[in-house]
Short mmCIF file of C-alpha atoms in Angstrom, two decimals:
data_model
loop_
_atom_site.label_atom_id
_atom_site.label_comp_id
_atom_site.label_asym_id
_atom_site.label_seq_id
_atom_site.Cartn_x
_atom_site.Cartn_y
_atom_site.Cartn_z
CA MET B 4 96.53 118.92 64.80
CA SER B 5 97.24 115.50 66.32
CA TYR B 6 100.21 113.25 65.64
CA LYS B 7 97.93 110.86 63.72
CA ASP B 8 96.73 113.71 61.48
CA LEU B 9 100.32 114.75 60.78
CA THR B 10 101.30 111.17 59.99
CA ASN B 11 98.39 110.75 57.58
CA ALA B 12 99.15 114.08 55.89
CA ASN B 13 102.80 113.08 55.51
CA LYS B 14 101.80 109.74 53.97
CA ALA B 15 99.49 111.48 51.51
CA LEU B 16 102.43 113.51 50.25
CA HIS B 17 104.63 110.49 49.64
CA TYR B 18 102.20 107.80 48.49
CA ILE B 19 100.11 107.57 45.32
CA ASN B 20 97.78 104.58 44.97
CA GLY B 21 99.72 102.71 47.63
CA THR B 22 103.09 103.35 45.97
CA LYS B 23 105.82 105.11 47.94
CA LEU B 24 107.31 107.71 45.59
CA GLU B 25 110.71 107.68 47.29
CA ALA B 26 111.06 103.96 46.47
CA LEU B 27 110.84 104.73 42.74
CA THR B 28 114.03 106.78 42.79
CA GLN B 29 116.09 104.91 45.40
CA LYS B 30 119.70 104.00 44.73
CA ILE B 31 120.80 100.46 43.95
CA ALA B 32 121.25 98.23 46.98
CA ARG B 33 124.83 97.53 48.09
CA ASN B 34 124.47 93.81 47.47
CA ASN B 35 123.22 94.26 43.89
CA THR B 36 125.41 92.19 41.57
CA SER B 37 123.93 93.17 38.20
CA GLY B 38 124.59 96.89 38.59
CA PHE B 39 121.00 97.70 37.66
CA LYS B 40 117.96 97.97 39.93
CA GLY B 41 115.41 95.19 39.40
CA VAL B 42 117.71 92.94 37.37
CA ARG B 43 119.32 89.80 38.74
CA VAL B 44 121.06 86.69 37.52
CA LYS B 45 119.67 83.29 38.41
CA LYS B 46 121.11 79.82 38.04
CA VAL B 47 118.83 76.82 37.63
CA LYS B 48 120.24 73.36 36.96
CA GLY B 49 123.54 74.85 35.82
CA ILE B 50 121.95 77.29 33.37
CA PHE B 51 122.26 81.05 33.95
CA TYR B 52 119.54 83.47 32.97
CA TRP B 53 118.56 87.05 33.79
CA GLU B 54 115.36 88.06 35.50
CA ALA B 55 113.99 91.60 35.39
CA ASN B 56 111.18 92.67 37.68
CA ILE B 57 109.33 95.79 38.66
CA GLN B 58 106.48 96.43 41.08
CA LEU B 59 103.80 99.09 41.28
CA ALA B 60 100.83 99.26 43.65
CA LYS B 61 101.39 95.66 44.86
CA LYS B 62 101.36 94.32 41.29
CA ARG B 63 104.61 92.69 40.21
CA TYR B 64 105.81 92.39 36.62
CA SER B 65 108.59 89.92 35.89
CA LYS B 66 110.25 88.50 32.80
CA ILE B 67 113.20 86.19 32.06
CA PHE B 68 115.91 86.87 29.47
CA LYS B 69 118.99 85.19 28.06
CA THR B 70 121.15 88.32 28.32
CA LYS B 71 121.63 91.06 30.87
CA GLU B 72 121.20 93.76 28.21
CA GLU B 73 117.74 92.47 27.23
CA ALA B 74 116.68 92.44 30.88
CA ILE B 75 117.90 96.01 31.44
CA LYS B 76 116.15 97.21 28.28
CA TRP B 77 112.83 95.65 29.38
CA ARG B 78 113.17 97.07 32.89
CA ARG B 79 113.81 100.60 31.53
CA GLU B 80 110.79 100.36 29.24
CA LYS B 81 108.57 99.27 32.15
CA GLU B 82 109.95 102.11 34.31
CA LYS B 83 108.92 104.62 31.66
CA GLU B 84 105.51 103.02 31.30
CA LEU B 85 104.74 102.67 35.02
CA TYR B 86 106.81 105.17 37.01
CA TYR B 87 107.17 108.30 34.88
CA PRO B 88 103.44 109.17 34.91
CA LEU B 89 103.55 109.16 38.73
CA LEU B 90 106.76 111.18 38.96
CA THR B 91 105.74 113.86 36.47
CA ASN B 92 102.35 114.69 38.04
#
């Protein structure tokens, strides 16, 4: 078996529909200030708001909220909807 064949076999084990499974369960980045993956605070013209986003198979879902708690709740709901079917198969 060639190196290319091994590489392709390895990718098949870790990717589903172009989504890297390891990325779904990664830890929060060190520079994350919200304490929750996919949730960040933004400031526009002196007004703060929270943005939650999630991505699957090159499609990005994003929504803006007034509170951090609302953003986290939405992000968790989207994780269940998008990620759990991939992780449980």
